[in-house]
Short mmCIF file of C-alpha atoms in Angstrom, two decimals:
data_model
loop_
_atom_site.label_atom_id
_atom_site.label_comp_id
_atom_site.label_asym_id
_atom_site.label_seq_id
_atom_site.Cartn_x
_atom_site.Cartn_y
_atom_site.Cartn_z
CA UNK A 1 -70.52 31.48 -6.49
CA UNK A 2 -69.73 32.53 -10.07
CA UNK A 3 -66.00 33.05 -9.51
CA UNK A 4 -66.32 29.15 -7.70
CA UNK A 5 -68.19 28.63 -10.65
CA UNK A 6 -65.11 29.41 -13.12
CA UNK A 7 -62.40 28.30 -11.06
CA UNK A 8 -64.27 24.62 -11.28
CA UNK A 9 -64.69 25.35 -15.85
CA UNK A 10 -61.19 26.19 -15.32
CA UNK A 11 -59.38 23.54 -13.45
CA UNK A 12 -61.56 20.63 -16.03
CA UNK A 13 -60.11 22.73 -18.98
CA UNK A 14 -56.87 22.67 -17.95
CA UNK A 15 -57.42 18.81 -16.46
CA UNK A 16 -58.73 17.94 -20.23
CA UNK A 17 -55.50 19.97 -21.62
CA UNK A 18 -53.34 17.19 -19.33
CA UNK A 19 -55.22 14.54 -20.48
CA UNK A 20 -55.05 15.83 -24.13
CA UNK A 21 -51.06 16.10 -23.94
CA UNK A 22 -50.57 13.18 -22.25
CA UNK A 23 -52.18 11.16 -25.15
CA UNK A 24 -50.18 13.18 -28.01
CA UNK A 25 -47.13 12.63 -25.93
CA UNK A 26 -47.67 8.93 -25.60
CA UNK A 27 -48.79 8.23 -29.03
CA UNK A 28 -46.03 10.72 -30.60
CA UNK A 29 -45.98 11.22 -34.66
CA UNK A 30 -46.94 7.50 -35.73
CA UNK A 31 -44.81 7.84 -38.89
CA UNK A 32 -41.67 8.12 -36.48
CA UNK A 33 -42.60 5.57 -33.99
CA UNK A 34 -40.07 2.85 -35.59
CA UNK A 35 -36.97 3.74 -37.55
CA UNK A 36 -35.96 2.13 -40.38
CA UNK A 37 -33.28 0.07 -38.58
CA UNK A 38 -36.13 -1.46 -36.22
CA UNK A 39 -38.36 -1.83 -39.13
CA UNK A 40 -36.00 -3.90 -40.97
CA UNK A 41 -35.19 -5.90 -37.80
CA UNK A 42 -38.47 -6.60 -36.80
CA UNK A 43 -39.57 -7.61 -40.32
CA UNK A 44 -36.85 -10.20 -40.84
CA UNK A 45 -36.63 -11.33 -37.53
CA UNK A 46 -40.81 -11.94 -37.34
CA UNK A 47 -40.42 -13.42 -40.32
CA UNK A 48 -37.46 -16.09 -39.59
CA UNK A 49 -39.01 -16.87 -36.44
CA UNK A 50 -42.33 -17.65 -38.19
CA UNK A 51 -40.95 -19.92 -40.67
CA UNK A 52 -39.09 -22.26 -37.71
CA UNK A 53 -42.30 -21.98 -35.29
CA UNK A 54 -45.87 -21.23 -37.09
CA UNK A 55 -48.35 -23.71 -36.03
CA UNK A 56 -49.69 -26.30 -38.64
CA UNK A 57 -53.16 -25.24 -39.32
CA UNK A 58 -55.70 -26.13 -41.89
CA UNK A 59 -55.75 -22.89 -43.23
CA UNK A 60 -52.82 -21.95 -44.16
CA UNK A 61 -51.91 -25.45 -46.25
CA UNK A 62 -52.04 -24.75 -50.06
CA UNK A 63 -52.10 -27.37 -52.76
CA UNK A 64 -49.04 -28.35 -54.74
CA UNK A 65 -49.06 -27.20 -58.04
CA UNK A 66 -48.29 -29.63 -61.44
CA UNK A 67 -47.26 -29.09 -65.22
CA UNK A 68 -46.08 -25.69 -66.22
CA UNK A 69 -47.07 -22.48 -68.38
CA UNK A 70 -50.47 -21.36 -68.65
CA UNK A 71 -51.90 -24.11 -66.87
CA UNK A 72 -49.91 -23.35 -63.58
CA UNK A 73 -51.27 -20.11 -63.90
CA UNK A 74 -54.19 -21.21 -63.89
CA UNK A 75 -54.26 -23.17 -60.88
CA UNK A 76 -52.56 -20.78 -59.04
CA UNK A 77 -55.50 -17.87 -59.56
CA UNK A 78 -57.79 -21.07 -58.67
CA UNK A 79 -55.88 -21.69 -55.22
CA UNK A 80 -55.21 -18.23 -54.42
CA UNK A 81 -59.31 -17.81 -54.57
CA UNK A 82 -59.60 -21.23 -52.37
CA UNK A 83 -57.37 -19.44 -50.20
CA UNK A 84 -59.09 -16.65 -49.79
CA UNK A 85 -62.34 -18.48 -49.40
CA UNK A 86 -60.44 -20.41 -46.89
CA UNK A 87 -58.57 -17.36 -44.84
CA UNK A 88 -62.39 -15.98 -45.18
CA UNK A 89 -63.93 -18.53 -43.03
CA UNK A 90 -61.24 -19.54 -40.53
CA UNK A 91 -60.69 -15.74 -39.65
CA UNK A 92 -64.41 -15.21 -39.09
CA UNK A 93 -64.67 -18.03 -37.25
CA UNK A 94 -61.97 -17.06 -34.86
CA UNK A 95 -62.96 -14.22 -34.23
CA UNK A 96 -63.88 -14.78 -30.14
CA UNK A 97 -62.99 -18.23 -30.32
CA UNK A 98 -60.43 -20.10 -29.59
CA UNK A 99 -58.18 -21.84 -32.27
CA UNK A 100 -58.44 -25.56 -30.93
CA UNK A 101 -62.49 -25.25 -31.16
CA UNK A 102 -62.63 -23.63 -34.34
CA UNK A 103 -59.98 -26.23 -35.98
CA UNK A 104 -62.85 -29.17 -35.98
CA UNK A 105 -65.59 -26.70 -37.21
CA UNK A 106 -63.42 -25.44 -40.19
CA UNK A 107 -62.75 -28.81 -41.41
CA UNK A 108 -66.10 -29.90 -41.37
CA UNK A 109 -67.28 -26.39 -42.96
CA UNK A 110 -64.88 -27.01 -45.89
CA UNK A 111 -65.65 -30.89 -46.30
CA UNK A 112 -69.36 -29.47 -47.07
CA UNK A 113 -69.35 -26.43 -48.64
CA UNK A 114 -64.82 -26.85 -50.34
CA UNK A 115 -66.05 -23.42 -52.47
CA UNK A 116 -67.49 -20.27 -52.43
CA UNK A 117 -70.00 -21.89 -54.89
CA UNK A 118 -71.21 -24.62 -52.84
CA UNK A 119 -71.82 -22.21 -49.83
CA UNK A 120 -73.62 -20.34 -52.12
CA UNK A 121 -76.21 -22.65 -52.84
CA UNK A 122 -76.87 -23.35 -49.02
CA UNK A 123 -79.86 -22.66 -46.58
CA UNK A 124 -78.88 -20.24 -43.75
CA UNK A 125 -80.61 -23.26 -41.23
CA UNK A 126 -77.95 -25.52 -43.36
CA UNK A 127 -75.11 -22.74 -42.08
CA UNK A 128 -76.32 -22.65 -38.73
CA UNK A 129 -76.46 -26.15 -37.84
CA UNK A 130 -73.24 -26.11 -38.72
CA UNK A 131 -72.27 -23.01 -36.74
CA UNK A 132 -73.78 -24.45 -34.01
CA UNK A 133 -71.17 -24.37 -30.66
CA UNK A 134 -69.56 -21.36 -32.01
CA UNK A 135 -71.58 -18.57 -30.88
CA UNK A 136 -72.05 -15.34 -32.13
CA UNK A 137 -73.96 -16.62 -34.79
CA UNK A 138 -74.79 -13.44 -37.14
CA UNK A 139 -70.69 -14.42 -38.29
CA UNK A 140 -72.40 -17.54 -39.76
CA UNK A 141 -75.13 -15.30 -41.64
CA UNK A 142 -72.53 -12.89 -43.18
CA UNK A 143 -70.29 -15.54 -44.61
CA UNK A 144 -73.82 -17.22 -46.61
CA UNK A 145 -74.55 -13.42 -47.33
CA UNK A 146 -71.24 -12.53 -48.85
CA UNK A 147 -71.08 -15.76 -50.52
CA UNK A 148 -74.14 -15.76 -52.31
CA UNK A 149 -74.18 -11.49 -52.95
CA UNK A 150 -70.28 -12.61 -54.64
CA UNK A 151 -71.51 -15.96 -56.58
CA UNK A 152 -75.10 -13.43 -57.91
CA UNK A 153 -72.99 -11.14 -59.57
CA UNK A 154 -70.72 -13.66 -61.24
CA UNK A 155 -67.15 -11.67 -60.12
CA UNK A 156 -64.30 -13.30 -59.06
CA UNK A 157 -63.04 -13.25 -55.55
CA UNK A 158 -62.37 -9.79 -54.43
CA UNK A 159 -58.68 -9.30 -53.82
CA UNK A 160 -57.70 -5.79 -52.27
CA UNK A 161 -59.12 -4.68 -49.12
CA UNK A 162 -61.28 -2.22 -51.05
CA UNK A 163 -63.40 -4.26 -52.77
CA UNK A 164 -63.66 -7.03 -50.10
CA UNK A 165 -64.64 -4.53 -47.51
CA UNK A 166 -68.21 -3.75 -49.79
CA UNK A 167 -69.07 -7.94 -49.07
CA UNK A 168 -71.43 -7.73 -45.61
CA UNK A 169 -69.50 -8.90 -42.70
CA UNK A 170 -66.04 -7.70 -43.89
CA UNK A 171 -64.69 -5.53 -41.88
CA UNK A 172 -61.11 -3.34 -42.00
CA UNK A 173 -59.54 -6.71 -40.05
CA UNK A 174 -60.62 -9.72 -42.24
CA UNK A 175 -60.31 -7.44 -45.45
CA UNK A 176 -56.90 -6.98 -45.20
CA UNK A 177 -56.14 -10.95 -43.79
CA UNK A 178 -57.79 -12.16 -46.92
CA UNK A 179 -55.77 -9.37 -49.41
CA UNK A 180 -52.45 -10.15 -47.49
CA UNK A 181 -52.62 -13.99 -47.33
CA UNK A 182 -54.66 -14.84 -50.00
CA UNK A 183 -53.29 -12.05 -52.74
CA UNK A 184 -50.43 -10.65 -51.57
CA UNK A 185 -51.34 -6.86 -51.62
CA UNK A 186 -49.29 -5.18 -49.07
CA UNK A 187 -52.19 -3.74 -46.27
CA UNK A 188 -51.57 -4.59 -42.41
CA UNK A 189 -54.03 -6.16 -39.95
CA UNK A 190 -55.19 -5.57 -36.44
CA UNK A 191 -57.10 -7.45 -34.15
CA UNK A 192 -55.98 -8.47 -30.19
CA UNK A 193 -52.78 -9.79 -30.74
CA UNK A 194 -51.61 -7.16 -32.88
CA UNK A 195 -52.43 -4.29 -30.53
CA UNK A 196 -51.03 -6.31 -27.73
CA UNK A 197 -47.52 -6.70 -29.66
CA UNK A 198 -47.29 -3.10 -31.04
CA UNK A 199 -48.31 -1.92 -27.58
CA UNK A 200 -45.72 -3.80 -25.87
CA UNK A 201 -42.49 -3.00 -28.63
CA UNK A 202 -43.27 1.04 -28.11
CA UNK A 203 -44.76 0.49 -24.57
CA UNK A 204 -47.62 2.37 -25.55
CA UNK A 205 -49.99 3.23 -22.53
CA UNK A 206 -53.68 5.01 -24.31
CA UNK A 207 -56.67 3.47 -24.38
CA UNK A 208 -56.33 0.35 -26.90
CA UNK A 209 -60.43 0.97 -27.43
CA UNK A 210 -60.18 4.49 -27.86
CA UNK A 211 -60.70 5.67 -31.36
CA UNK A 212 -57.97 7.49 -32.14
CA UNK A 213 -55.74 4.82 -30.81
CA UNK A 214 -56.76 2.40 -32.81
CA UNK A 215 -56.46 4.68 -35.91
CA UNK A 216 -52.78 4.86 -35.14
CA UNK A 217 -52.31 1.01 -34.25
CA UNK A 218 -53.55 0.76 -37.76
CA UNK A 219 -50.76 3.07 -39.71
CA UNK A 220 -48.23 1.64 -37.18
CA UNK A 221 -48.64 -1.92 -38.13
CA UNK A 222 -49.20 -0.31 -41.60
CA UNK A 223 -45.36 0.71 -41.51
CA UNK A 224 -44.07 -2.46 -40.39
CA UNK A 225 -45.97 -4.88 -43.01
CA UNK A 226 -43.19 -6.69 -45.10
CA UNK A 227 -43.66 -5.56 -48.67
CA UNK A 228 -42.21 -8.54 -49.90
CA UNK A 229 -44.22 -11.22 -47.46
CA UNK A 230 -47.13 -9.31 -46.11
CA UNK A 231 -49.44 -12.09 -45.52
CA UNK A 232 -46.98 -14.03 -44.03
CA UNK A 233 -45.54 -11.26 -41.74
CA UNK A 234 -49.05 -10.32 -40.84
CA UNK A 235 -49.99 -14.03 -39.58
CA UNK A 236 -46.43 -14.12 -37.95
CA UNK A 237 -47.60 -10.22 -35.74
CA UNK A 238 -50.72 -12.39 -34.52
CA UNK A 239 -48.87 -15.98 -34.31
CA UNK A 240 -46.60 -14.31 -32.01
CA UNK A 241 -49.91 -12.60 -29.87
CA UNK A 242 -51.24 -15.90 -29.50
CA UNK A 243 -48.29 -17.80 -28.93
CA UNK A 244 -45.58 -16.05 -26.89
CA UNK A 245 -46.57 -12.33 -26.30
CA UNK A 246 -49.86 -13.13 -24.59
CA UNK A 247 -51.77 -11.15 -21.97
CA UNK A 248 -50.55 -12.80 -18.67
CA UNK A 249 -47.67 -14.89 -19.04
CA UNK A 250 -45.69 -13.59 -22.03
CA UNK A 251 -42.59 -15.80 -22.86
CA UNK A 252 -40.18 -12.73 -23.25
CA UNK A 253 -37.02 -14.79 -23.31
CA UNK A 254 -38.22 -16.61 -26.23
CA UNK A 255 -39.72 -13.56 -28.04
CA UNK A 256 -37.64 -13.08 -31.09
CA UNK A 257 -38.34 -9.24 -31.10
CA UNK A 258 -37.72 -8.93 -27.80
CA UNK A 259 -34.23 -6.20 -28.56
CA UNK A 260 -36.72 -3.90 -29.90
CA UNK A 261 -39.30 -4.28 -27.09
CA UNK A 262 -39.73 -1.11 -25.25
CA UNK A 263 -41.76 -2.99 -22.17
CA UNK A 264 -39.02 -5.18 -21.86
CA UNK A 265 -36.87 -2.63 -21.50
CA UNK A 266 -38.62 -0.36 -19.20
CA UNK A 267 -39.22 -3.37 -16.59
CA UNK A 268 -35.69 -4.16 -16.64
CA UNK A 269 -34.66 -0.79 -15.15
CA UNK A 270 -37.76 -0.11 -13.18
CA UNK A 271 -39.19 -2.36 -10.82
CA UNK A 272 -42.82 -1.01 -10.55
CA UNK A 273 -42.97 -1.79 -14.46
CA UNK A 274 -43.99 -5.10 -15.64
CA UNK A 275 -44.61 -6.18 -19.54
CA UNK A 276 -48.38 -6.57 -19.02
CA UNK A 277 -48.84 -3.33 -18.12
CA UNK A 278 -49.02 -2.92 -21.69
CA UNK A 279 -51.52 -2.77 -23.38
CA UNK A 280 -53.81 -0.74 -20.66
CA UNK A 281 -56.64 -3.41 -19.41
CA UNK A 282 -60.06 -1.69 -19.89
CA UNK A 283 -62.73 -2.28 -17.90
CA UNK A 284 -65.49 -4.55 -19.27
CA UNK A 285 -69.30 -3.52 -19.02
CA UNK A 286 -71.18 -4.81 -17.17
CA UNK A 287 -73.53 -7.28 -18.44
CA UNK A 288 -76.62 -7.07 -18.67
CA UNK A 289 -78.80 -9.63 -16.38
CA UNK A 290 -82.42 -10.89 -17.64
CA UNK A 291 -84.27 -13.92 -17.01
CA UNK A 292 -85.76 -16.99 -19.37
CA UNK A 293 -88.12 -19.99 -18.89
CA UNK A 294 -88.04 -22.42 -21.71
CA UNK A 295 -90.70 -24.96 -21.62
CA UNK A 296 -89.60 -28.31 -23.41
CA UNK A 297 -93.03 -29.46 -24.93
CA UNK A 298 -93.29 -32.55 -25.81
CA UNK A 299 -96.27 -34.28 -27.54
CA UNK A 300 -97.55 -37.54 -26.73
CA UNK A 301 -99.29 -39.77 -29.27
CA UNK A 302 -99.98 -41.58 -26.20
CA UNK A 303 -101.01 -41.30 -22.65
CA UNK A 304 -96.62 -41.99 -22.12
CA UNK A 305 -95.64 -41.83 -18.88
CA UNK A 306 -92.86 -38.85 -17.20
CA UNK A 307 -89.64 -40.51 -17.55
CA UNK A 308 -89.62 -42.29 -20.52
CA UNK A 309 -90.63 -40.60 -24.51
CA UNK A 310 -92.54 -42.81 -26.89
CA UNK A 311 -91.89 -43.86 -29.74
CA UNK A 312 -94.11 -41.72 -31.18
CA UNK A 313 -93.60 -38.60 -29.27
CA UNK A 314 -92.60 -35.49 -30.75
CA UNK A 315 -91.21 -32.45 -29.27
CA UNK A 316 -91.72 -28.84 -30.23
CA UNK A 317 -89.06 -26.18 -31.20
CA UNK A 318 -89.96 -22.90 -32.68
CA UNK A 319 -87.65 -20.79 -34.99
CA UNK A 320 -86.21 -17.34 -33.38
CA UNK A 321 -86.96 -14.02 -35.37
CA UNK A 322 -84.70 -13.34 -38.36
CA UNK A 323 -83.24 -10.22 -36.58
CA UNK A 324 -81.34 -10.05 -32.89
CA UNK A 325 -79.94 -12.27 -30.47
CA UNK A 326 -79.66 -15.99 -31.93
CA UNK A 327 -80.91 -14.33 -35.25
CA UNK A 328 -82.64 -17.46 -37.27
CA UNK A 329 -82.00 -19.94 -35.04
CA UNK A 330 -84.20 -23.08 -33.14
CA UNK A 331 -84.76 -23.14 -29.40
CA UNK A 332 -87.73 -24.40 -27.53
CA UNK A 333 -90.64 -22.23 -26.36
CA UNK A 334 -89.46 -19.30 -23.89
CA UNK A 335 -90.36 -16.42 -22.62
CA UNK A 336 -87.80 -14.13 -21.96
CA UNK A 337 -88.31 -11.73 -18.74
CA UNK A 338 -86.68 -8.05 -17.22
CA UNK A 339 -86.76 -9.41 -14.12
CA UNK A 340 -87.27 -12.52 -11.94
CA UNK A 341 -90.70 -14.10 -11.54
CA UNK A 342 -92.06 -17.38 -9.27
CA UNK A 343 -92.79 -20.75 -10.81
CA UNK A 344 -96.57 -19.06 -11.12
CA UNK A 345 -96.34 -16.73 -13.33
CA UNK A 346 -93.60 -18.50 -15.71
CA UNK A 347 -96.10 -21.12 -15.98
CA UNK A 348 -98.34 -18.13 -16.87
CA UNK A 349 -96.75 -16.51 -19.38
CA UNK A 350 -95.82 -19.80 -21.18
CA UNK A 351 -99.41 -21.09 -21.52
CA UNK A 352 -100.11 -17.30 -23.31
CA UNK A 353 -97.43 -18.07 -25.83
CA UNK A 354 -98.26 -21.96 -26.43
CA UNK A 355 -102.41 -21.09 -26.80
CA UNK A 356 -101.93 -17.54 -29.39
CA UNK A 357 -99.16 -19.41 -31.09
CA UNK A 358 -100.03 -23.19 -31.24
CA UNK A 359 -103.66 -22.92 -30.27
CA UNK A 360 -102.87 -25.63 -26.95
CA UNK A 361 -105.89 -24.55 -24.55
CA UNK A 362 -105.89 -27.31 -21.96
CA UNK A 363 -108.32 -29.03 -21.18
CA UNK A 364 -110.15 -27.83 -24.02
CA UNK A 365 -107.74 -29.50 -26.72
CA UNK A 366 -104.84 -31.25 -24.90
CA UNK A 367 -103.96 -33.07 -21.71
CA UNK A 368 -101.45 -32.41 -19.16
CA UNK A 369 -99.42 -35.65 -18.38
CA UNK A 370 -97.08 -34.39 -16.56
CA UNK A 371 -95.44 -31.06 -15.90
CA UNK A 372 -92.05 -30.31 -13.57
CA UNK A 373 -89.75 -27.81 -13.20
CA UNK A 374 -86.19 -29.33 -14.36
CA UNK A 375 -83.73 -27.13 -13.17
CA UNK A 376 -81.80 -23.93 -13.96
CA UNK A 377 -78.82 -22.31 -14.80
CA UNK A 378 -76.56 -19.57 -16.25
CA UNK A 379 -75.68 -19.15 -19.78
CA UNK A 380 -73.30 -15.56 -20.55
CA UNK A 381 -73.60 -13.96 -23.91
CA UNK A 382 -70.99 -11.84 -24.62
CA UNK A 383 -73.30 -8.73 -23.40
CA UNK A 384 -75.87 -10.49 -21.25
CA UNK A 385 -75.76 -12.61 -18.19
CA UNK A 386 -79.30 -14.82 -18.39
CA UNK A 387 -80.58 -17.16 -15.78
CA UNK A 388 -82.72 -20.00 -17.87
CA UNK A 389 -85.27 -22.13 -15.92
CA UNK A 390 -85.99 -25.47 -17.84
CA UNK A 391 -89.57 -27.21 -17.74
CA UNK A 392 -90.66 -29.76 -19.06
CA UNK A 393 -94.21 -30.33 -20.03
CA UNK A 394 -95.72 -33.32 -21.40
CA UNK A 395 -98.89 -33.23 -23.46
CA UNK A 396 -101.36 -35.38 -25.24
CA UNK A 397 -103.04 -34.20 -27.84
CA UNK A 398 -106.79 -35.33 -27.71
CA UNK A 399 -107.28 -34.91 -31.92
CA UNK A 400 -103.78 -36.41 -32.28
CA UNK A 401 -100.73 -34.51 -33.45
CA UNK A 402 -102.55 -33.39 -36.99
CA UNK A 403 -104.87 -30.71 -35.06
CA UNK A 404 -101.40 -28.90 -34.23
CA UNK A 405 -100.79 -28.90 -37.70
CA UNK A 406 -104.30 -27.52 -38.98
CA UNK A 407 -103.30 -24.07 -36.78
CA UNK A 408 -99.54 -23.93 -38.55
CA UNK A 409 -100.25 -21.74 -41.06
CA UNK A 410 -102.20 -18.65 -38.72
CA UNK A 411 -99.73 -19.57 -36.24
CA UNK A 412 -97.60 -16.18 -35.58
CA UNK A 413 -93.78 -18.68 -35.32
CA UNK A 414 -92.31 -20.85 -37.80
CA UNK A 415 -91.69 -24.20 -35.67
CA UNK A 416 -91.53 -27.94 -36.28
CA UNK A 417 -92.16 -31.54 -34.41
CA UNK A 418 -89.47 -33.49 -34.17
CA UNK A 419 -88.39 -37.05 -32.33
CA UNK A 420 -85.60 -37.78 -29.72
CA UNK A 421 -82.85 -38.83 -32.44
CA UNK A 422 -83.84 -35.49 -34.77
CA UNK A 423 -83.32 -33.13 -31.59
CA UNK A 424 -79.75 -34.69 -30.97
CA UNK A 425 -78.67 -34.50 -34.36
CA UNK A 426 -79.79 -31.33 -34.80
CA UNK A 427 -77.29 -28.24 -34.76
CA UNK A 428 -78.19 -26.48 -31.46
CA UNK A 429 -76.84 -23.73 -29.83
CA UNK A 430 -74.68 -24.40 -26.62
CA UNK A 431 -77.74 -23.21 -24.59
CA UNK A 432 -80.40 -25.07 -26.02
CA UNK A 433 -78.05 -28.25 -25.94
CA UNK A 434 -77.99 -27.85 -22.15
CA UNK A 435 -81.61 -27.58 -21.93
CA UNK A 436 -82.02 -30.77 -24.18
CA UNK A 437 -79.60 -32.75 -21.90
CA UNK A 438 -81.26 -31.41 -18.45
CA UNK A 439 -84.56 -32.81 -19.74
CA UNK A 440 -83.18 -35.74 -20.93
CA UNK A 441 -80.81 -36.89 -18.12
CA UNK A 442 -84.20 -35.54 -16.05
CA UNK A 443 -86.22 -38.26 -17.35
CA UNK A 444 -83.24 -40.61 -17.54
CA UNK A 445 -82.72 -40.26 -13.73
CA UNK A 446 -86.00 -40.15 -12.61
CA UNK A 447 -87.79 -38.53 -9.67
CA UNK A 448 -87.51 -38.93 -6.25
CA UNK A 449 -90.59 -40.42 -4.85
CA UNK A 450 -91.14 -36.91 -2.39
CA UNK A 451 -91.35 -34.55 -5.93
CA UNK A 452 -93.60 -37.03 -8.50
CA UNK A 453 -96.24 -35.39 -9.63
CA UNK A 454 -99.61 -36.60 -9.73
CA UNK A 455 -100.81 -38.26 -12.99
CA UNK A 456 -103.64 -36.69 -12.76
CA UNK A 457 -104.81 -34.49 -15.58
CA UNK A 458 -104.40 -30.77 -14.56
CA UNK A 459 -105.19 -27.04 -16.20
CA UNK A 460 -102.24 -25.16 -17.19
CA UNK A 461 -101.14 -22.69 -14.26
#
């Protein structure tokens, strides 16, 4: 057993060894990975091609300068801090999301807040409502955080990747787009597209997540950056990721590095190579599946009827908790469960949360005027898959809407009453959107006469 023992140690050691080799051998001494021939190609040839072919986008316009001397200094230090503010919020913006959504949402961002100052001076629920859509919506926090930690301490604009990388939220990546673009210091970038390109030119097979891998994307696209044009060549490595070199469908005969492209080459004299091979696809995680019911309350100033809100009816959304998922940001009442439970015990669980936090104890307080399940569906996070039910329950209030203000302040949730037309101006998320419109086009639509509920006043389940 003990010499099975060591022949099993013996054959992982030398299996790790393999594994080991086969990553040195495939990564190879970075610093030798181009020469300087291909360096120089790949440079001027990015670079040409970019000039002819980079998409017009908001971002990268700059305003025309006037006059002369010292004043056109001036205004150039001015613009190349606009810039950066302006490379700042586009690149966290993009960041998992697509280019023709983010487009609209930068424009309106910089019609409201042009400066770093004037973002500054705003409300994270102001920053929000605007992020709204976008997802991943601690991006939104980091960009009021850095704004107002940079504006506090009266400094200029950070511009190298050292100093912008102490602002919260900066990473490695949008430090060195800002210091590139914006200021010209001569630093590389890496995100998707990059690693997709570099992988592709040296047909580079590791682990694009691994650690070390990405360490030595990093000094490769560090020894390609044009010293002369490094923000340029650096948007031109990405244009060309999103543009022509993409994961599926890569437009090789159009690529204008394509002579230096080690995929290329390799799938031209083997047949069981193809260009996407490169970079290696990793497997995903699996998300993680949990369940919600939201409860759409809505408060009646009057006995109101199912399908139609009064005038005077309000409806109820509660602030999430400054930290985690949705960080800061307004949804209506749910619960938010491990696994999946009947119609009973949702019911159950929301009636705890609406009597500790808003003191609603029917029959004791309120009415019931009606309550129906709306519908479901699924909503994917980037980590979690979550199945939402959507109820709506109607309520009259037998003090009138003021007793559900006398509880606010020893309520345990920040939350606020607000009309039809405040709820669909508000910024929601994407989510809480849906649920809106499911209530709404719910009450629009009606009920078939085999599922009204009675209007009978009834207890909370």
């Amino acid at each position: 057993m003990k010499n099975k023992a060591n022949n099993t140690n013996k054959k992982r050691h030398q299996l790790n060894q393999l594994i080991k080799e086969e990553q040195e051998h495939v990564m190879g001494d970075i610093e030798d990975l181009f020469s300087e021939e291909d360096t120089n190609r790949i440079r001027s040839s990015l670079l040409e091609w970019y000039d002819k072919n980079q998409r017009d986008l908001p971002w990268r316009r700059r305003t025309t300068k006037s006059g002369n001397g010292k004043n056109v200094k001036k205004e150039e230090e001015e613009d190349d801090e606009k810039r950066a503010y302006g490379v700042w919020v586009s690149e966290v913006m993009l960041q998992q999301t697509r280019v023709q959504t983010v487009i609209d949402y930068y424009k309106r961002w910089m019609q409201k807040w042009p400066t770093l100052q004037h973002l500054a001076q705003a409300s994270l629920e102001e920053v929000n409502e605007m992020w709204a859509g976008l997802g991943y919506y601690r991006r939104a926090r980091f960009l009021l955080e850095g704004a107002k930690m940079i504006v506090a301490r009266g400094s200029e604009f950070p511009n190298t990747v050292s100093t912008l990388r102490k602002v919260p939220g900066i990473g490695d990546y949008t430090a060195g787009a800002i210091a590139s673009i914006a200021f010209k210091e001569v630093v590389p970038v890496v995100d998707g597209n990059v690693v997709r390109v570099l992988a592709r030119l040296k047909a580079i097979s590791a682990n694009p997540k691994d650690k070390t891998t990405v360490k030595n994307f990093w000094k490769l696209a560090a020894q390609l950056v044009d010293p002369s044009r490094p923000g340029d060549f650096n948007q031109s490595l990405m244009e060309l990721g999103a543009t022509l070199c993409t994961p599926l469908n890569p437009s090789c005969s159009s690529c204008p590095v394509s002579s230096q492209c080690c995929a290329l080459y390799n799938s031209k004299n083997d047949e069981s190579v193809v260009v996407t091979r490169y970079p290696t696809k990793v497997v995903k995680a699996k998300q993680r599946q949990d369940f919600s019911t939201v409860c759409v309350v809505e408060i009646s100033g009057s006995q109101g009827t199912l399908h139609q809100s009064q005038p005077d009816s309000r409806f109820l959304l509660v602030k999430r908790p400054d930290e985690g998922l949705l960080a800061g940001l307004w949804e209506f009442p749910s619960v938010t469960l491990d696994e999946e439970a009947d119609l009973a015990m949702r019911r159950k669980l929301i009636d705890q949360l609406l009597k500790k936090s808003f003191k609603l104890n029917p029959p004791k307080n309120c009415s019931i005027i009606s309550r129906v399940l709306v519908g479901e569906f699924v909503h994917v996070f980037s980590h979690i898959r979550r199945k939402i039910y959507v109820e709506l329950l109607v309520l009259h209030l037998k003090g009138g809407m003021h007793d559900l203000y006398k509880e606010k302040d020893s309520g345990t949730m920040d939350w606020k009453l607000l009309d039809s037309d405040a709820v669909s101006r508000m910024g929601l998320t994407s989510s809480v959107q849906k649920v809106y419109s499911m209530v709404q086009n719910f009450k629009q639509n009606g009920l078939s006469n085999s599922s009204i509920p009675s209007r009978k006043r009834v207890k909370c389940s």
